[in-house]
Amino acid sequence: MSTFNSADIAAFKGGVWVFCEQRQGSMMPTSFELISEGRKLADELGTKLYGILLGHNIEGIAKELGGYGADGVYVCDHPLLEHYTTDGYTKVICDVIKEYKPEIMLIGATNIGRDLGPRCAARLHTGLTADCTHLDVDVEKYKAFLKTTSTIDVDNTKFEENTNLKMTRPAFGGHLMATIICPRFRPQMSTVRPGVMQTQPYDEAGAAKVVVEKITPALTAGDIHVEILDIKKSAKKMVDLIGADVVVSVGRGISSDVEKGIALAEELAGVLGGVVGASRAVTDEGWLSSDHQVGQTGKTVHPRIYVALGISGAIQHVAGMQDSETIIAINKNESAPIFDVASYGIVGDLFKVVPELIKEIRAAKA
């Protein structure tokens, strides 16, 4: 294995990498999201994009990653990698990184990714920015991002020209956004929130030409300090906001009659074929569970239709839904910030407007 020094930045010419998470031989959607985002970063850097895939007998799914933009895939196949363990996955990933020296390493902020990322970063003696919602390499693109998402006077602010990865994430409970760089060590590591990055269309030609390199890890049972005796799955019904085509979200505006407000949202979501979301205020009050939350500290959604009922439009919430194709806002306050991002706005009491809206939709369907 080659000499590894995380501070020797010039030695890291191995491209942009994405940890591609699979479970029971099926690729997780966040892997395709990160490969799509990694493609953009690799193009800006003029380098190649690689996926790193761990497991056992999983080489057959590696080609999928080429369809979303990967130039190559490193497949680390070993019986001891069949089930995720922190020790096993950390050792193998760090060994491969030390050998090939990628400049950037992206990991999905899933349960596995949030466990794996910090352990790898510590072992590699580099930094990690967790739970990112935006990534940039190109300074001009980063400035354009700031112009639409911040109050910074971008035109009169001096920016250092470099190709450091600019990793943006919520801070202080989502009340502000922080951009972090890792200028002194490599690889630059980031965990990225699922559902934030757009998955590019699948390209069959890309899948056909991707180069798959199989690596036999130097891994023994002695490297893993836990033994998996059994895996039990529990089925918990949770709302699928990220995959929904229509999301109807409720905010503090339902406070005068919470039960009725939620019932109206569920009824409207039902006639539109969608699901119910919520602002942080609603989940903090316990009116809906946290899996309904949309926003910087919740889930980022990109539905075809997003309906905001009684949501003022705080920047933390808007950041999680502003890329929806069509946004319909209903609010009594005509000055509510939500109207700034809405495609259509209705100033009125949601308890009066929504029943009429449901009635009209049903009539149109009939």
PDB file of N, CA, C and O in Angstrom, residues 294-344:
ATOM      1  N   VAL A 294     -40.998  18.853   6.709  1.00  0.00           N
ATOM      2  CA  VAL A 294     -40.321  19.355   5.514  1.00  0.00           C
ATOM      3  C   VAL A 294     -39.483  20.564   5.916  1.00  0.00           C
ATOM      4  O   VAL A 294     -39.947  21.433   6.647  1.00  0.00           O
ATOM      5  N   GLY A 295     -38.237  20.637   5.440  1.00  0.00           N
ATOM      6  CA  GLY A 295     -37.397  21.797   5.745  1.00  0.00           C
ATOM      7  C   GLY A 295     -35.954  21.420   5.950  1.00  0.00           C
ATOM      8  O   GLY A 295     -35.564  20.265   5.777  1.00  0.00           O
ATOM      9  N   GLN A 296     -35.149  22.388   6.330  1.00  0.00           N
ATOM     10  CA  GLN A 296     -33.719  22.173   6.511  1.00  0.00           C
ATOM     11  C   GLN A 296     -33.437  21.095   7.544  1.00  0.00           C
ATOM     12  O   GLN A 296     -32.494  20.321   7.411  1.00  0.00           O
ATOM     13  N   THR A 297     -34.220  21.065   8.621  1.00  0.00           N
ATOM     14  CA  THR A 297     -34.009  20.058   9.651  1.00  0.00           C
ATOM     15  C   THR A 297     -34.969  18.887   9.495  1.00  0.00           C
ATOM     16  O   THR A 297     -35.062  18.032  10.366  1.00  0.00           O
ATOM     17  N   GLY A 298     -35.715  18.858   8.384  1.00  0.00           N
ATOM     18  CA  GLY A 298     -36.599  17.743   8.075  1.00  0.00           C
ATOM     19  C   GLY A 298     -36.182  17.122   6.759  1.00  0.00           C
ATOM     20  O   GLY A 298     -35.008  16.847   6.541  1.00  0.00           O
ATOM     21  N   LYS A 299     -37.137  16.946   5.858  1.00  0.00           N
ATOM     22  CA  LYS A 299     -36.844  16.342   4.563  1.00  0.00           C
ATOM     23  C   LYS A 299     -36.942  17.384   3.459  1.00  0.00           C
ATOM     24  O   LYS A 299     -37.724  18.328   3.542  1.00  0.00           O
ATOM     25  N   THR A 300     -36.146  17.202   2.442  1.00  0.00           N
ATOM     26  CA  THR A 300     -36.190  18.061   1.262  1.00  0.00           C
ATOM     27  C   THR A 300     -37.002  17.346   0.191  1.00  0.00           C
ATOM     28  O   THR A 300     -36.723  16.188  -0.129  1.00  0.00           O
ATOM     29  N   VAL A 301     -38.000  18.026  -0.345  1.00  0.00           N
ATOM     30  CA  VAL A 301     -38.907  17.381  -1.299  1.00  0.00           C
ATOM     31  C   VAL A 301     -38.932  18.131  -2.630  1.00  0.00           C
ATOM     32  O   VAL A 301     -38.666  19.331  -2.688  1.00  0.00           O
ATOM     33  N   HIS A 302     -39.245  17.411  -3.690  1.00  0.00           N
ATOM     34  CA  HIS A 302     -39.347  18.000  -5.034  1.00  0.00           C
ATOM     35  C   HIS A 302     -40.597  17.471  -5.728  1.00  0.00           C
ATOM     36  O   HIS A 302     -40.512  16.906  -6.814  1.00  0.00           O
ATOM     37  N   PRO A 303     -41.784  17.628  -5.129  1.00  0.00           N
ATOM     38  CA  PRO A 303     -42.985  17.073  -5.748  1.00  0.00           C
ATOM     39  C   PRO A 303     -43.444  17.885  -6.961  1.00  0.00           C
ATOM     40  O   PRO A 303     -43.000  19.011  -7.181  1.00  0.00           O
ATOM     41  N   ARG A 304     -44.365  17.318  -7.688  1.00  0.00           N
ATOM     42  CA  ARG A 304     -44.971  18.034  -8.806  1.00  0.00           C
ATOM     43  C   ARG A 304     -45.847  19.168  -8.282  1.00  0.00           C
ATOM     44  O   ARG A 304     -45.875  20.255  -8.849  1.00  0.00           O
ATOM     45  N   ILE A 305     -46.565  18.894  -7.171  1.00  0.00           N
ATOM     46  CA  ILE A 305     -47.417  19.918  -6.551  1.00  0.00           C
ATOM     47  C   ILE A 305     -47.129  19.956  -5.049  1.00  0.00           C
ATOM     48  O   ILE A 305     -47.120  18.916  -4.383  1.00  0.00           O
ATOM     49  N   TYR A 306     -46.884  21.148  -4.523  1.00  0.00           N
ATOM     50  CA  TYR A 306     -46.690  21.334  -3.086  1.00  0.00           C
ATOM     51  C   TYR A 306     -47.722  22.355  -2.608  1.00  0.00           C
ATOM     52  O   TYR A 306     -47.775  23.483  -3.111  1.00  0.00           O
ATOM     53  N   VAL A 307     -48.552  21.950  -1.647  1.00  0.00           N
ATOM     54  CA  VAL A 307     -49.576  22.835  -1.097  1.00  0.00           C
ATOM     55  C   VAL A 307     -49.197  23.182   0.336  1.00  0.00           C
ATOM     56  O   VAL A 307     -49.005  22.290   1.164  1.00  0.00           O
ATOM     57  N   ALA A 308     -49.077  24.477   0.623  1.00  0.00           N
ATOM     58  CA  ALA A 308     -48.703  24.953   1.962  1.00  0.00           C
ATOM     59  C   ALA A 308     -49.931  25.561   2.630  1.00  0.00           C
ATOM     60  O   ALA A 308     -50.429  26.604   2.195  1.00  0.00           O
ATOM     61  N   LEU A 309     -50.419  24.926   3.687  1.00  0.00           N
ATOM     62  CA  LEU A 309     -51.604  25.389   4.396  1.00  0.00           C
ATOM     63  C   LEU A 309     -51.209  26.025   5.720  1.00  0.00           C
ATOM     64  O   LEU A 309     -50.698  25.342   6.613  1.00  0.00           O
ATOM     65  N   GLY A 310     -51.391  27.329   5.827  1.00  0.00           N
ATOM     66  CA  GLY A 310     -51.082  28.007   7.079  1.00  0.00           C
ATOM     67  C   GLY A 310     -49.620  28.000   7.439  1.00  0.00           C
ATOM     68  O   GLY A 310     -49.255  27.986   8.619  1.00  0.00           O
ATOM     69  N   ILE A 311     -48.763  27.999   6.437  1.00  0.00           N
ATOM     70  CA  ILE A 311     -47.310  28.025   6.645  1.00  0.00           C
ATOM     71  C   ILE A 311     -46.794  29.402   6.272  1.00  0.00           C
ATOM     72  O   ILE A 311     -47.012  29.870   5.142  1.00  0.00           O
ATOM     73  N   SER A 312     -46.106  30.045   7.195  1.00  0.00           N
ATOM     74  CA  SER A 312     -45.663  31.423   6.957  1.00  0.00           C
ATOM     75  C   SER A 312     -44.586  31.505   5.886  1.00  0.00           C
ATOM     76  O   SER A 312     -44.523  32.458   5.117  1.00  0.00           O
ATOM     77  N   GLY A 313     -43.695  30.491   5.856  1.00  0.00           N
ATOM     78  CA  GLY A 313     -42.643  30.483   4.843  1.00  0.00           C
ATOM     79  C   GLY A 313     -41.291  30.898   5.372  1.00  0.00           C
ATOM     80  O   GLY A 313     -40.525  31.580   4.679  1.00  0.00           O
ATOM     81  N   ALA A 314     -40.971  30.480   6.604  1.00  0.00           N
ATOM     82  CA  ALA A 314     -39.633  30.736   7.153  1.00  0.00           C
ATOM     83  C   ALA A 314     -38.597  30.088   6.244  1.00  0.00           C
ATOM     84  O   ALA A 314     -38.866  29.061   5.611  1.00  0.00           O
ATOM     85  N   ILE A 315     -37.415  30.674   6.176  1.00  0.00           N
ATOM     86  CA  ILE A 315     -36.384  30.211   5.239  1.00  0.00           C
ATOM     87  C   ILE A 315     -36.034  28.750   5.473  1.00  0.00           C
ATOM     88  O   ILE A 315     -35.717  28.015   4.544  1.00  0.00           O
ATOM     89  N   GLN A 316     -36.132  28.304   6.744  1.00  0.00           N
ATOM     90  CA  GLN A 316     -35.810  26.905   7.036  1.00  0.00           C
ATOM     91  C   GLN A 316     -36.783  25.956   6.343  1.00  0.00           C
ATOM     92  O   GLN A 316     -36.401  24.885   5.886  1.00  0.00           O
ATOM     93  N   HIS A 317     -38.050  26.351   6.269  1.00  0.00           N
ATOM     94  CA  HIS A 317     -39.036  25.497   5.608  1.00  0.00           C
ATOM     95  C   HIS A 317     -38.924  25.607   4.087  1.00  0.00           C
ATOM     96  O   HIS A 317     -38.938  24.589   3.381  1.00  0.00           O
ATOM     97  N   VAL A 318     -38.776  26.828   3.612  1.00  0.00           N
ATOM     98  CA  VAL A 318     -38.703  27.061   2.165  1.00  0.00           C
ATOM     99  C   VAL A 318     -37.533  26.300   1.545  1.00  0.00           C
ATOM    100  O   VAL A 318     -37.640  25.774   0.429  1.00  0.00           O
ATOM    101  N   ALA A 319     -36.429  26.202   2.272  1.00  0.00           N
ATOM    102  CA  ALA A 319     -35.261  25.495   1.745  1.00  0.00           C
ATOM    103  C   ALA A 319     -35.569  24.038   1.444  1.00  0.00           C
ATOM    104  O   ALA A 319     -34.908  23.422   0.601  1.00  0.00           O
ATOM    105  N   GLY A 320     -36.578  23.487   2.105  1.00  0.00           N
ATOM    106  CA  GLY A 320     -36.898  22.087   1.908  1.00  0.00           C
ATOM    107  C   GLY A 320     -37.939  21.816   0.838  1.00  0.00           C
ATOM    108  O   GLY A 320     -38.197  20.648   0.518  1.00  0.00           O
ATOM    109  N   MET A 321     -38.543  22.889   0.251  1.00  0.00           N
ATOM    110  CA  MET A 321     -39.601  22.645  -0.736  1.00  0.00           C
ATOM    111  C   MET A 321     -39.588  23.599  -1.919  1.00  0.00           C
ATOM    112  O   MET A 321     -40.403  23.491  -2.821  1.00  0.00           O
ATOM    113  N   GLN A 322     -38.651  24.524  -1.958  1.00  0.00           N
ATOM    114  CA  GLN A 322     -38.669  25.577  -2.974  1.00  0.00           C
ATOM    115  C   GLN A 322     -38.448  25.063  -4.399  1.00  0.00           C
ATOM    116  O   GLN A 322     -38.761  25.756  -5.367  1.00  0.00           O
ATOM    117  N   ASP A 323     -37.929  23.835  -4.539  1.00  0.00           N
ATOM    118  CA  ASP A 323     -37.700  23.289  -5.878  1.00  0.00           C
ATOM    119  C   ASP A 323     -38.883  22.477  -6.386  1.00  0.00           C
ATOM    120  O   ASP A 323     -38.774  21.794  -7.412  1.00  0.00           O
ATOM    121  N   SER A 324     -40.010  22.527  -5.675  1.00  0.00           N
ATOM    122  CA  SER A 324     -41.224  21.860  -6.149  1.00  0.00           C
ATOM    123  C   SER A 324     -41.662  22.495  -7.472  1.00  0.00           C
ATOM    124  O   SER A 324     -41.465  23.689  -7.687  1.00  0.00           O
ATOM    125  N   GLU A 325     -42.269  21.703  -8.363  1.00  0.00           N
ATOM    126  CA  GLU A 325     -42.650  22.227  -9.682  1.00  0.00           C
ATOM    127  C   GLU A 325     -43.720  23.311  -9.562  1.00  0.00           C
ATOM    128  O   GLU A 325     -43.623  24.367 -10.188  1.00  0.00           O
ATOM    129  N   THR A 326     -44.753  23.059  -8.762  1.00  0.00           N
ATOM    130  CA  THR A 326     -45.825  24.037  -8.559  1.00  0.00           C
ATOM    131  C   THR A 326     -46.098  24.156  -7.064  1.00  0.00           C
ATOM    132  O   THR A 326     -46.299  23.152  -6.391  1.00  0.00           O
ATOM    133  N   ILE A 327     -46.080  25.391  -6.564  1.00  0.00           N
ATOM    134  CA  ILE A 327     -46.314  25.631  -5.135  1.00  0.00           C
ATOM    135  C   ILE A 327     -47.592  26.445  -4.965  1.00  0.00           C
ATOM    136  O   ILE A 327     -47.743  27.518  -5.563  1.00  0.00           O
ATOM    137  N   ILE A 328     -48.518  25.922  -4.190  1.00  0.00           N
ATOM    138  CA  ILE A 328     -49.777  26.603  -3.902  1.00  0.00           C
ATOM    139  C   ILE A 328     -49.800  26.938  -2.414  1.00  0.00           C
ATOM    140  O   ILE A 328     -49.669  26.040  -1.578  1.00  0.00           O
ATOM    141  N   ALA A 329     -49.946  28.212  -2.088  1.00  0.00           N
ATOM    142  CA  ALA A 329     -49.919  28.643  -0.687  1.00  0.00           C
ATOM    143  C   ALA A 329     -51.269  29.230  -0.291  1.00  0.00           C
ATOM    144  O   ALA A 329     -51.852  30.035  -1.027  1.00  0.00           O
ATOM    145  N   ILE A 330     -51.744  28.830   0.879  1.00  0.00           N
ATOM    146  CA  ILE A 330     -52.978  29.376   1.447  1.00  0.00           C
ATOM    147  C   ILE A 330     -52.646  29.919   2.823  1.00  0.00           C
ATOM    148  O   ILE A 330     -52.199  29.176   3.701  1.00  0.00           O
ATOM    149  N   ASN A 331     -52.834  31.235   3.005  1.00  0.00           N
ATOM    150  CA  ASN A 331     -52.469  31.873   4.267  1.00  0.00           C
ATOM    151  C   ASN A 331     -53.298  33.139   4.469  1.00  0.00           C
ATOM    152  O   ASN A 331     -53.580  33.858   3.498  1.00  0.00           O
ATOM    153  N   LYS A 332     -53.677  33.415   5.705  1.00  0.00           N
ATOM    154  CA  LYS A 332     -54.479  34.608   5.994  1.00  0.00           C
ATOM    155  C   LYS A 332     -53.670  35.888   5.884  1.00  0.00           C
ATOM    156  O   LYS A 332     -54.209  36.959   5.628  1.00  0.00           O
ATOM    157  N   ASN A 333     -52.342  35.767   6.082  1.00  0.00           N
ATOM    158  CA  ASN A 333     -51.461  36.930   6.058  1.00  0.00           C
ATOM    159  C   ASN A 333     -50.944  37.175   4.635  1.00  0.00           C
ATOM    160  O   ASN A 333     -50.133  36.408   4.124  1.00  0.00           O
ATOM    161  N   GLU A 334     -51.408  38.231   4.013  1.00  0.00           N
ATOM    162  CA  GLU A 334     -51.017  38.501   2.627  1.00  0.00           C
ATOM    163  C   GLU A 334     -49.540  38.839   2.485  1.00  0.00           C
ATOM    164  O   GLU A 334     -48.982  38.807   1.390  1.00  0.00           O
ATOM    165  N   SER A 335     -48.869  39.157   3.610  1.00  0.00           N
ATOM    166  CA  SER A 335     -47.438  39.480   3.576  1.00  0.00           C
ATOM    167  C   SER A 335     -46.567  38.278   3.942  1.00  0.00           C
ATOM    168  O   SER A 335     -45.345  38.421   4.089  1.00  0.00           O
ATOM    169  N   ALA A 336     -47.161  37.104   4.092  1.00  0.00           N
ATOM    170  CA  ALA A 336     -46.386  35.919   4.477  1.00  0.00           C
ATOM    171  C   ALA A 336     -45.314  35.622   3.428  1.00  0.00           C
ATOM    172  O   ALA A 336     -45.586  35.649   2.224  1.00  0.00           O
ATOM    173  N   PRO A 337     -44.082  35.334   3.862  1.00  0.00           N
ATOM    174  CA  PRO A 337     -42.985  35.064   2.925  1.00  0.00           C
ATOM    175  C   PRO A 337     -43.259  33.892   1.978  1.00  0.00           C
ATOM    176  O   PRO A 337     -42.644  33.819   0.914  1.00  0.00           O
ATOM    177  N   ILE A 338     -44.154  33.000   2.355  1.00  0.00           N
ATOM    178  CA  ILE A 338     -44.431  31.843   1.501  1.00  0.00           C
ATOM    179  C   ILE A 338     -44.931  32.267   0.129  1.00  0.00           C
ATOM    180  O   ILE A 338     -44.684  31.600  -0.879  1.00  0.00           O
ATOM    181  N   PHE A 339     -45.585  33.433   0.061  1.00  0.00           N
ATOM    182  CA  PHE A 339     -46.090  33.905  -1.223  1.00  0.00           C
ATOM    183  C   PHE A 339     -44.970  34.323  -2.178  1.00  0.00           C
ATOM    184  O   PHE A 339     -45.189  34.415  -3.386  1.00  0.00           O
ATOM    185  N   ASP A 340     -43.769  34.570  -1.636  1.00  0.00           N
ATOM    186  CA  ASP A 340     -42.640  34.952  -2.485  1.00  0.00           C
ATOM    187  C   ASP A 340     -42.163  33.786  -3.357  1.00  0.00           C
ATOM    188  O   ASP A 340     -41.549  33.996  -4.399  1.00  0.00           O
ATOM    189  N   VAL A 341     -42.405  32.549  -2.886  1.00  0.00           N
ATOM    190  CA  VAL A 341     -41.956  31.382  -3.654  1.00  0.00           C
ATOM    191  C   VAL A 341     -43.122  30.629  -4.284  1.00  0.00           C
ATOM    192  O   VAL A 341     -42.911  29.686  -5.052  1.00  0.00           O
ATOM    193  N   ALA A 342     -44.355  31.047  -3.964  1.00  0.00           N
ATOM    194  CA  ALA A 342     -45.535  30.323  -4.449  1.00  0.00           C
ATOM    195  C   ALA A 342     -45.814  30.596  -5.926  1.00  0.00           C
ATOM    196  O   ALA A 342     -45.673  31.722  -6.397  1.00  0.00           O
ATOM    197  N   SER A 343     -46.221  29.555  -6.629  1.00  0.00           N
ATOM    198  CA  SER A 343     -46.695  29.718  -8.004  1.00  0.00           C
ATOM    199  C   SER A 343     -48.084  30.334  -7.997  1.00  0.00           C
ATOM    200  O   SER A 343     -48.424  31.156  -8.839  1.00  0.00           O
ATOM    201  N   TYR A 344     -48.890  29.908  -7.023  1.00  0.00           N
ATOM    202  CA  TYR A 344     -50.246  30.435  -6.845  1.00  0.00           C
ATOM    203  C   TYR A 344     -50.469  30.690  -5.358  1.00  0.00           C
ATOM    204  O   TYR A 344     -50.120  29.848  -4.524  1.00  0.00           O
TER     205      TYR A 344
END
